[in-house]
Amino acid sequence: MHKEDAYIRPWVCFSSYFSSVSLSVSPIVIIIMSSLLKSRLPGVSVLAAVTAEQASILSNEALSFIATLHRTFNPIRKTLLQNRLYRQAALDRGVLPDFLPETASIRNDPTWRAAPPAPGLQDRRVEITGPVDRKMVINALNSGASTFMADFEDSSAPTWEVLVSGQVNLRDAVRESIQFANPNGKKYDLRKDGKLSTLIVRPRGWHMVEKHVLVDGEPMSASLFDFGLFFFHNAKELVKRGKGPYFYLPKMESHLEARLWNDVFNSAQDAINIPRGTIRGTVLIETILAAYEMDEIIYELREHSSGLNCGRWDYIFSFIKKFRQHPELVLPERSSVTMTVPFMHAYVSLLIQTCHKRGVHAMGGMAAQIPIKNDPKANDIAMAKVRADKVREVTAGHDGTWVAHPDLVKIALEIFDEYMPQPNQLHVRRADVVVKNTDLIDIHFKGGVSEKGIRDNIQIGLTYMESWLRGVGCVPIHSLMEDAATAEISRSQLWQWARHRTVTVEGITVTPEYMLKTLEEETDKLRVQLGAKYSSSKYEEAKRAFATNITGGHYDDFLTTLLYDDIVMLGDKARM
C-alpha cells in the first residue's frame, strides 16, 4: 500500500487549550501601516491600513483572541491540508472514494443524535445569502427570509476593506444599529416589526490564509480570522438577544476537518465563558469526498451541529476537480448537470436521509436564476425554473432552501409554505433511500460539449475573475448569479475537456491550442464592447490567469488562491 492511501491521519485535540491559557498578553510590538491602530502584541503584525472604525474590530483583545486560536489550531489545519494532497494522489492513481470502514460503527449506530435546533434555527424554510457589504446586510435581514447567511467566502472577494468593514457591518447588524445612505440620499434601516432574519456567518475555508495579518511571521488562517473576529465581538450579544453565534462551514473534505472546527468552537466558547453548544454550525456538503462522510461530520460536531446543506455548485466543481485525471468521469457542459442526474440525485437523497436520522436540518441549495428586468417573457421562464427547483427540494424532504436575491424570497416561501406548513421535515426519514458508493459517481446521463458551452464557460470564468480582481465576488452573468463556485465549474470543465481531448457535438477536438485561441477571441469581443473602458478593467489580468488553468496542464486547486495575491494590499499600496 502506498503511504498516500492512508489519508486518515490522527491528530491531537486541543479543545481544553483555552481553559489553561490566559488571553491577557503583555504589550510589545505590532507592525502596522496606520497610526490609527495602537495595539501592540507579541508576534502579531497587521500589514494593512486601518481606519478608526475598523480599529474597533481589530482591538488589542480581539487580535489576542484570534492569534491564540491560530497558534493553537494552525498546525492541525496545515496537517489536514497535507492530507488532502495525499488523498488527491490516491484518487489520481485510481483509488476511488468509498465509505470509510473505520467509521462504520458511527454510521451503523441508529441511537445517537445531534443537538436539537437552536433558537432562531427551528424554521429555516428560506435562507437568503450574499456578501457582507452594508446595504446587502440591511436588505437581506429585512427580506422576510428565515435566515441570512452573511458570506465572507464565495460571494465576497476577500480584500482587506471587504473583510474588516464586513465585520463592522455585522457587529452593527447584531446590535440592530446598522444604517446606510446611498450617495443619492436614499437611506436604509432595519425593519422594526421584530421579523429580522436570523444571522448566520460563513467564514472562508480551511485552504485560505489572510496575508494582511501575520502571527509569528506566517499568514493567519482565513477561517480563524473570519470566525474569530465575528465570534469575539458578537457571541455574548447574540446570546443576550435570545439567539447565538451561528455559522456555515464551507469546503470541508473529511470528518477530521469537522473535528477541527468542533475543537475551535469548544476553545472559543471556553475562552469567553459561554456554554459549549452555544455555537451552531451547518456544514456545506460541497465536496465529493465529504459526501462519503456525512454521518461522521455530524457526529464530530454533535452538540454544535445544525445540519448539512447541499452546496450543489461547489459539489459539481469538486467532482470535476477530484476526478480530473479520469477520462471516464468527464462531465458534459453545466446545463446538462441538473439535480436529477444520477450522481446528484444520490447525493441529495443521502444527505436528507442522514440529516433526519440524526435530528438536524437538511438544507437545499441555490438556484442560479435571478429576476430579469425589462424582459417579461425571459423572466417568466427563469422564475418557472426557480419554482420547479424549490418544489423538487421540498418534496424530496429538504427543510429549507437558498435564494440569492430578495425578490426570490416570496417565491420560495410560497412553495415551502404550501408543501411544508410545519417548521421543518425532520420526521421525513427517507427510509426508501439506499445509496452505494458507486451511486455517488454515477454519470450515466445524456449530455455533451458544444462550442457554445465552451464559449459560455470562458465568458463566465473571465468575467467573474475580472470582477473578483476589482473586489466584487458576486456577479450577474447571462441572467444567472455567478459566484466563485460557478466560475470554478467553468474553468475546471475547460481544463478537463482539454486534458482528455473531448470532441464537441460539432466534431471539434478540444486541445490546449483551441482553448487559448477561443479565450483570445472572447477577450477581443469584450475589448470591442467596452471600447475605451477596457483599459481600466482587469480583463487582461484575468485573461493571463485564466489561460494558465484551461489547457489541461497546470491546475490550481482554487481560483481564489490563484488570484489572492493580486488583491492583497500592504500599507497604502494596493497590488490590484
mmCIF file of C-alpha atoms in Angstrom, residues 256-544:
data_model
loop_
_atom_site.group_PDB
_atom_site.id
_atom_site.type_symbol
_atom_site.label_atom_id
_atom_site.label_comp_id
_atom_site.label_asym_id
_atom_site.label_seq_id
_atom_site.Cartn_x
_atom_site.Cartn_y
_atom_site.Cartn_z
ATOM 1 C CA LEU A 256 -11.396 15.295 10.656
ATOM 2 C CA GLU A 257 -11.795 18.803 9.278
ATOM 3 C CA ALA A 258 -15.164 18.954 11.067
ATOM 4 C CA ARG A 259 -13.427 17.765 14.242
ATOM 5 C CA LEU A 260 -11.049 20.682 13.945
ATOM 6 C CA TRP A 261 -13.978 23.112 13.751
ATOM 7 C CA ASN A 262 -15.515 21.452 16.803
ATOM 8 C CA ASP A 263 -12.308 21.930 18.783
ATOM 9 C CA VAL A 264 -12.165 25.569 17.676
ATOM 10 C CA PHE A 265 -15.762 26.034 18.828
ATOM 11 C CA ASN A 266 -15.099 24.498 22.235
ATOM 12 C CA SER A 267 -11.981 26.571 22.776
ATOM 13 C CA ALA A 268 -13.661 29.806 21.723
ATOM 14 C CA GLN A 269 -16.657 29.215 23.992
ATOM 15 C CA ASP A 270 -14.432 28.326 26.950
ATOM 16 C CA ALA A 271 -12.357 31.463 26.384
ATOM 17 C CA ILE A 272 -15.292 33.853 26.837
ATOM 18 C CA ASN A 273 -17.100 31.669 29.373
ATOM 19 C CA ILE A 274 -20.238 30.716 27.478
ATOM 20 C CA PRO A 275 -21.591 27.144 27.496
ATOM 21 C CA ARG A 276 -20.339 24.640 24.964
ATOM 22 C CA GLY A 277 -23.055 24.008 22.400
ATOM 23 C CA THR A 278 -23.963 27.705 22.135
ATOM 24 C CA ILE A 279 -22.316 27.852 18.713
ATOM 25 C CA ARG A 280 -24.070 26.066 15.873
ATOM 26 C CA GLY A 281 -22.531 25.136 12.542
ATOM 27 C CA THR A 282 -24.224 23.989 9.355
ATOM 28 C CA VAL A 283 -21.790 22.142 7.110
ATOM 29 C CA LEU A 284 -21.946 22.645 3.384
ATOM 30 C CA ILE A 285 -21.544 19.250 1.744
ATOM 31 C CA GLU A 286 -19.893 20.716 -1.306
ATOM 32 C CA THR A 287 -17.072 18.275 -1.935
ATOM 33 C CA ILE A 288 -17.436 14.777 -3.324
ATOM 34 C CA LEU A 289 -15.286 13.325 -0.527
ATOM 35 C CA ALA A 290 -17.400 14.844 2.235
ATOM 36 C CA ALA A 291 -20.453 13.109 0.736
ATOM 37 C CA TYR A 292 -18.967 9.798 1.874
ATOM 38 C CA GLU A 293 -18.587 11.080 5.454
ATOM 39 C CA MET A 294 -21.860 12.884 6.213
ATOM 40 C CA ASP A 295 -22.717 10.827 9.301
ATOM 41 C CA GLU A 296 -19.197 11.265 10.604
ATOM 42 C CA ILE A 297 -19.235 15.042 10.019
ATOM 43 C CA ILE A 298 -22.464 15.442 12.002
ATOM 44 C CA TYR A 299 -21.042 13.149 14.706
ATOM 45 C CA GLU A 300 -17.881 15.229 15.108
ATOM 46 C CA LEU A 301 -19.951 18.410 15.515
ATOM 47 C CA ARG A 302 -22.750 16.757 17.529
ATOM 48 C CA GLU A 303 -23.501 19.402 20.161
ATOM 49 C CA HIS A 304 -22.719 22.162 17.671
ATOM 50 C CA SER A 305 -24.368 20.706 14.561
ATOM 51 C CA SER A 306 -27.293 22.469 12.917
ATOM 52 C CA GLY A 307 -27.352 20.251 9.846
ATOM 53 C CA LEU A 308 -25.964 19.905 6.366
ATOM 54 C CA ASN A 309 -26.546 21.848 3.154
ATOM 55 C CA CYS A 310 -26.449 20.719 -0.472
ATOM 56 C CA GLY A 311 -23.839 23.123 -1.849
ATOM 57 C CA ARG A 312 -24.569 21.999 -5.374
ATOM 58 C CA TRP A 313 -22.293 24.235 -7.449
ATOM 59 C CA ASP A 314 -19.173 23.632 -5.384
ATOM 60 C CA TYR A 315 -20.100 19.947 -5.298
ATOM 61 C CA ILE A 316 -20.054 19.780 -9.100
ATOM 62 C CA PHE A 317 -16.771 21.690 -9.107
ATOM 63 C CA SER A 318 -15.324 19.255 -6.579
ATOM 64 C CA PHE A 319 -16.432 16.260 -8.662
ATOM 65 C CA ILE A 320 -14.602 17.644 -11.691
ATOM 66 C CA LYS A 321 -11.515 18.642 -9.689
ATOM 67 C CA LYS A 322 -11.084 15.420 -7.757
ATOM 68 C CA PHE A 323 -11.599 13.181 -10.795
ATOM 69 C CA ARG A 324 -9.906 15.423 -13.334
ATOM 70 C CA GLN A 325 -7.396 12.718 -14.298
ATOM 71 C CA HIS A 326 -10.154 10.179 -15.053
ATOM 72 C CA PRO A 327 -11.392 10.223 -18.673
ATOM 73 C CA GLU A 328 -14.356 8.022 -17.742
ATOM 74 C CA LEU A 329 -15.622 10.702 -15.328
ATOM 75 C CA VAL A 330 -15.615 13.725 -17.637
ATOM 76 C CA LEU A 331 -18.823 15.721 -17.196
ATOM 77 C CA PRO A 332 -20.796 17.358 -20.015
ATOM 78 C CA GLU A 333 -21.432 21.089 -20.011
ATOM 79 C CA ARG A 334 -23.012 22.644 -16.948
ATOM 80 C CA SER A 335 -26.557 22.987 -18.326
ATOM 81 C CA SER A 336 -26.777 19.174 -18.555
ATOM 82 C CA VAL A 337 -25.701 18.576 -14.944
ATOM 83 C CA THR A 338 -29.057 19.028 -13.227
ATOM 84 C CA MET A 339 -30.094 17.980 -9.742
ATOM 85 C CA THR A 340 -31.911 14.943 -11.133
ATOM 86 C CA VAL A 341 -28.945 13.274 -12.868
ATOM 87 C CA PRO A 342 -27.886 10.061 -11.060
ATOM 88 C CA PHE A 343 -24.878 11.227 -9.044
ATOM 89 C CA MET A 344 -26.584 14.456 -7.915
ATOM 90 C CA HIS A 345 -29.835 12.695 -7.027
ATOM 91 C CA ALA A 346 -27.942 10.149 -4.913
ATOM 92 C CA TYR A 347 -26.090 12.943 -3.107
ATOM 93 C CA VAL A 348 -29.293 14.830 -2.266
ATOM 94 C CA SER A 349 -31.178 11.729 -1.138
ATOM 95 C CA LEU A 350 -28.357 10.544 1.115
ATOM 96 C CA LEU A 351 -27.969 13.987 2.671
ATOM 97 C CA ILE A 352 -31.670 14.244 3.571
ATOM 98 C CA GLN A 353 -31.755 10.726 4.976
ATOM 99 C CA THR A 354 -28.591 11.249 7.019
ATOM 100 C CA CYS A 355 -29.645 14.586 8.486
ATOM 101 C CA HIS A 356 -33.121 13.466 9.524
ATOM 102 C CA LYS A 357 -31.789 10.259 11.025
ATOM 103 C CA ARG A 358 -29.623 12.439 13.277
ATOM 104 C CA GLY A 359 -32.280 15.082 14.027
ATOM 105 C CA VAL A 360 -30.793 18.029 12.104
ATOM 106 C CA HIS A 361 -31.847 20.162 9.149
ATOM 107 C CA ALA A 362 -31.213 19.073 5.565
ATOM 108 C CA MET A 363 -30.924 22.328 3.657
ATOM 109 C CA GLY A 364 -31.393 22.695 -0.082
ATOM 110 C CA GLY A 365 -29.199 24.711 -2.363
ATOM 111 C CA MET A 366 -29.118 27.690 -4.663
ATOM 112 C CA ALA A 367 -30.979 28.084 -7.923
ATOM 113 C CA ALA A 368 -28.775 30.295 -10.061
ATOM 114 C CA GLN A 369 -31.603 32.192 -11.773
ATOM 115 C CA ILE A 370 -32.275 35.813 -10.819
ATOM 116 C CA PRO A 371 -35.044 38.229 -11.867
ATOM 117 C CA ILE A 372 -34.627 39.554 -15.415
ATOM 118 C CA LYS A 373 -35.718 43.152 -15.747
ATOM 119 C CA ASN A 374 -37.206 44.559 -18.968
ATOM 120 C CA ASP A 375 -37.868 41.127 -20.473
ATOM 121 C CA PRO A 376 -41.102 39.684 -19.025
ATOM 122 C CA LYS A 377 -41.022 36.523 -21.133
ATOM 123 C CA ALA A 378 -37.443 35.647 -20.167
ATOM 124 C CA ASN A 379 -38.221 36.496 -16.539
ATOM 125 C CA ASP A 380 -41.241 34.179 -16.532
ATOM 126 C CA ILE A 381 -39.090 31.331 -17.833
ATOM 127 C CA ALA A 382 -36.419 31.994 -15.212
ATOM 128 C CA MET A 383 -38.909 32.191 -12.341
ATOM 129 C CA ALA A 384 -40.584 28.972 -13.509
ATOM 130 C CA LYS A 385 -37.191 27.256 -13.202
ATOM 131 C CA VAL A 386 -36.806 28.604 -9.673
ATOM 132 C CA ARG A 387 -40.267 27.341 -8.701
ATOM 133 C CA ALA A 388 -39.592 23.891 -10.161
ATOM 134 C CA ASP A 389 -36.300 23.689 -8.277
ATOM 135 C CA LYS A 390 -37.901 24.620 -4.957
ATOM 136 C CA VAL A 391 -40.782 22.156 -5.455
ATOM 137 C CA ARG A 392 -38.222 19.428 -6.121
ATOM 138 C CA GLU A 393 -36.387 20.286 -2.918
ATOM 139 C CA VAL A 394 -39.380 20.459 -0.571
ATOM 140 C CA THR A 395 -40.993 17.289 -1.930
ATOM 141 C CA ALA A 396 -37.677 15.439 -1.591
ATOM 142 C CA GLY A 397 -37.668 16.260 2.122
ATOM 143 C CA HIS A 398 -35.465 19.331 2.452
ATOM 144 C CA ASP A 399 -36.168 21.577 5.443
ATOM 145 C CA GLY A 400 -35.314 24.797 3.635
ATOM 146 C CA THR A 401 -33.664 26.326 0.608
ATOM 147 C CA TRP A 402 -31.347 29.112 -0.523
ATOM 148 C CA VAL A 403 -32.018 32.166 -2.664
ATOM 149 C CA ALA A 404 -29.575 34.810 -3.851
ATOM 150 C CA HIS A 405 -31.968 37.712 -4.476
ATOM 151 C CA PRO A 406 -34.595 39.354 -2.223
ATOM 152 C CA ASP A 407 -37.228 39.105 -4.977
ATOM 153 C CA LEU A 408 -36.956 35.304 -4.852
ATOM 154 C CA VAL A 409 -37.778 35.076 -1.137
ATOM 155 C CA LYS A 410 -41.523 35.369 -1.761
ATOM 156 C CA ILE A 411 -41.482 32.639 -4.440
ATOM 157 C CA ALA A 412 -39.560 30.209 -2.239
ATOM 158 C CA LEU A 413 -41.723 30.980 0.800
ATOM 159 C CA GLU A 414 -44.931 30.313 -1.134
ATOM 160 C CA ILE A 415 -43.712 26.900 -2.210
ATOM 161 C CA PHE A 416 -42.367 25.806 1.165
ATOM 162 C CA ASP A 417 -45.458 27.157 2.938
ATOM 163 C CA GLU A 418 -47.659 25.091 0.618
ATOM 164 C CA TYR A 419 -45.759 21.825 0.923
ATOM 165 C CA MET A 420 -44.303 22.250 4.432
ATOM 166 C CA PRO A 421 -46.776 24.011 6.763
ATOM 167 C CA GLN A 422 -44.791 22.864 9.815
ATOM 168 C CA PRO A 423 -41.381 24.395 10.769
ATOM 169 C CA ASN A 424 -39.330 21.562 9.224
ATOM 170 C CA GLN A 425 -39.481 17.999 7.911
ATOM 171 C CA LEU A 426 -37.239 16.207 10.368
ATOM 172 C CA HIS A 427 -39.898 13.487 10.545
ATOM 173 C CA VAL A 428 -39.358 12.595 6.864
ATOM 174 C CA ARG A 429 -36.812 9.796 7.354
ATOM 175 C CA ARG A 430 -36.408 8.740 3.704
ATOM 176 C CA ALA A 431 -36.178 5.050 4.638
ATOM 177 C CA ASP A 432 -36.511 4.303 0.926
ATOM 178 C CA VAL A 433 -33.014 5.627 0.229
ATOM 179 C CA VAL A 434 -30.173 3.165 -0.340
ATOM 180 C CA VAL A 435 -27.018 4.771 -1.730
ATOM 181 C CA LYS A 436 -23.961 2.701 -2.664
ATOM 182 C CA ASN A 437 -20.507 4.165 -3.060
ATOM 183 C CA THR A 438 -20.737 3.903 -6.865
ATOM 184 C CA ASP A 439 -24.062 5.785 -6.928
ATOM 185 C CA LEU A 440 -22.276 8.969 -5.901
ATOM 186 C CA ILE A 441 -20.106 8.854 -9.045
ATOM 187 C CA ASP A 442 -22.754 7.573 -11.494
ATOM 188 C CA ILE A 443 -22.632 9.903 -14.500
ATOM 189 C CA HIS A 444 -24.712 7.808 -16.878
ATOM 190 C CA PHE A 445 -26.907 10.545 -18.291
ATOM 191 C CA LYS A 446 -27.269 12.387 -21.563
ATOM 192 C CA GLY A 447 -25.167 15.412 -22.292
ATOM 193 C CA GLY A 448 -22.375 16.678 -24.470
ATOM 194 C CA VAL A 449 -19.964 19.524 -25.010
ATOM 195 C CA SER A 450 -20.672 22.216 -27.585
ATOM 196 C CA GLU A 451 -18.708 25.151 -28.872
ATOM 197 C CA LYS A 452 -21.337 27.411 -27.273
ATOM 198 C CA GLY A 453 -20.823 25.629 -23.949
ATOM 199 C CA ILE A 454 -17.076 26.206 -24.184
ATOM 200 C CA ARG A 455 -17.531 29.884 -25.001
ATOM 201 C CA ASP A 456 -20.087 30.303 -22.221
ATOM 202 C CA ASN A 457 -17.619 28.835 -19.725
ATOM 203 C CA ILE A 458 -14.891 31.163 -20.948
ATOM 204 C CA GLN A 459 -17.178 34.186 -20.700
ATOM 205 C CA ILE A 460 -18.291 33.247 -17.180
ATOM 206 C CA GLY A 461 -14.791 32.496 -15.925
ATOM 207 C CA LEU A 462 -13.238 35.564 -17.489
ATOM 208 C CA THR A 463 -15.972 37.968 -16.399
ATOM 209 C CA TYR A 464 -16.113 36.612 -12.875
ATOM 210 C CA MET A 465 -12.341 36.719 -12.425
ATOM 211 C CA GLU A 466 -12.235 40.306 -13.690
ATOM 212 C CA SER A 467 -14.900 41.305 -11.166
ATOM 213 C CA TRP A 468 -13.167 39.420 -8.349
ATOM 214 C CA LEU A 469 -9.924 41.263 -9.062
ATOM 215 C CA ARG A 470 -11.889 44.503 -8.634
ATOM 216 C CA GLY A 471 -13.136 43.329 -5.254
ATOM 217 C CA VAL A 472 -16.607 42.100 -6.334
ATOM 218 C CA GLY A 473 -17.359 38.446 -5.522
ATOM 219 C CA CYS A 474 -20.943 38.005 -6.749
ATOM 220 C CA VAL A 475 -21.771 38.845 -10.377
ATOM 221 C CA PRO A 476 -24.865 38.514 -12.615
ATOM 222 C CA ILE A 477 -23.799 36.945 -15.942
ATOM 223 C CA HIS A 478 -26.212 35.704 -18.627
ATOM 224 C CA SER A 479 -29.122 36.295 -16.195
ATOM 225 C CA LEU A 480 -27.598 33.909 -13.634
ATOM 226 C CA MET A 481 -25.969 34.853 -10.342
ATOM 227 C CA GLU A 482 -22.392 33.647 -10.544
ATOM 228 C CA ASP A 483 -20.018 33.352 -7.619
ATOM 229 C CA ALA A 484 -16.673 31.634 -7.129
ATOM 230 C CA ALA A 485 -18.269 28.158 -7.233
ATOM 231 C CA THR A 486 -19.822 28.545 -10.672
ATOM 232 C CA ALA A 487 -16.676 30.183 -12.026
ATOM 233 C CA GLU A 488 -14.759 27.180 -10.678
ATOM 234 C CA ILE A 489 -17.025 24.842 -12.656
ATOM 235 C CA SER A 490 -16.328 26.843 -15.800
ATOM 236 C CA ARG A 491 -12.539 26.782 -15.617
ATOM 237 C CA SER A 492 -12.385 23.165 -14.337
ATOM 238 C CA GLN A 493 -14.561 21.881 -17.158
ATOM 239 C CA LEU A 494 -12.403 23.690 -19.703
ATOM 240 C CA TRP A 495 -9.295 22.110 -18.151
ATOM 241 C CA GLN A 496 -10.864 18.640 -18.146
ATOM 242 C CA TRP A 497 -12.089 18.850 -21.741
ATOM 243 C CA ALA A 498 -8.654 19.982 -22.952
ATOM 244 C CA ARG A 499 -6.895 17.335 -20.876
ATOM 245 C CA HIS A 500 -8.901 14.454 -22.322
ATOM 246 C CA ARG A 501 -9.279 15.862 -25.855
ATOM 247 C CA THR A 502 -13.073 15.907 -25.657
ATOM 248 C CA VAL A 503 -14.841 16.022 -29.034
ATOM 249 C CA THR A 504 -17.635 18.587 -29.253
ATOM 250 C CA VAL A 505 -21.052 17.914 -30.774
ATOM 251 C CA GLU A 506 -19.798 19.879 -33.790
ATOM 252 C CA GLY A 507 -16.907 17.418 -34.215
ATOM 253 C CA ILE A 508 -14.142 19.712 -32.898
ATOM 254 C CA THR A 509 -11.412 18.054 -30.818
ATOM 255 C CA VAL A 510 -10.704 20.272 -27.843
ATOM 256 C CA THR A 511 -6.982 20.945 -27.500
ATOM 257 C CA PRO A 512 -4.921 23.403 -25.455
ATOM 258 C CA GLU A 513 -4.392 25.474 -28.582
ATOM 259 C CA TYR A 514 -8.117 25.575 -29.267
ATOM 260 C CA MET A 515 -8.815 26.742 -25.710
ATOM 261 C CA LEU A 516 -6.265 29.554 -25.842
ATOM 262 C CA LYS A 517 -7.469 30.665 -29.274
ATOM 263 C CA THR A 518 -11.079 30.765 -28.062
ATOM 264 C CA LEU A 519 -10.060 32.650 -24.921
ATOM 265 C CA GLU A 520 -8.334 35.253 -27.096
ATOM 266 C CA GLU A 521 -11.425 35.573 -29.312
ATOM 267 C CA GLU A 522 -13.744 36.077 -26.355
ATOM 268 C CA THR A 523 -11.395 38.652 -24.859
ATOM 269 C CA ASP A 524 -11.316 40.508 -28.185
ATOM 270 C CA LYS A 525 -15.123 40.665 -28.144
ATOM 271 C CA LEU A 526 -15.033 42.263 -24.721
ATOM 272 C CA ARG A 527 -12.368 44.709 -25.859
ATOM 273 C CA VAL A 528 -14.631 45.868 -28.682
ATOM 274 C CA GLN A 529 -17.748 46.023 -26.487
ATOM 275 C CA LEU A 530 -16.067 48.059 -23.756
ATOM 276 C CA GLY A 531 -14.086 50.368 -26.012
ATOM 277 C CA ALA A 532 -12.094 52.901 -24.010
ATOM 278 C CA LYS A 533 -13.309 51.384 -20.739
ATOM 279 C CA TYR A 534 -11.383 48.169 -21.430
ATOM 280 C CA SER A 535 -8.029 49.715 -20.458
ATOM 281 C CA SER A 536 -9.280 50.484 -16.943
ATOM 282 C CA SER A 537 -10.714 46.991 -16.443
ATOM 283 C CA LYS A 538 -8.989 43.889 -15.073
ATOM 284 C CA TYR A 539 -9.666 41.711 -18.136
ATOM 285 C CA GLU A 540 -6.030 41.452 -19.207
ATOM 286 C CA GLU A 541 -5.017 40.272 -15.734
ATOM 287 C CA ALA A 542 -7.956 37.870 -15.653
ATOM 288 C CA LYS A 543 -7.100 36.501 -19.089
ATOM 289 C CA ARG A 544 -3.482 35.836 -18.133
#
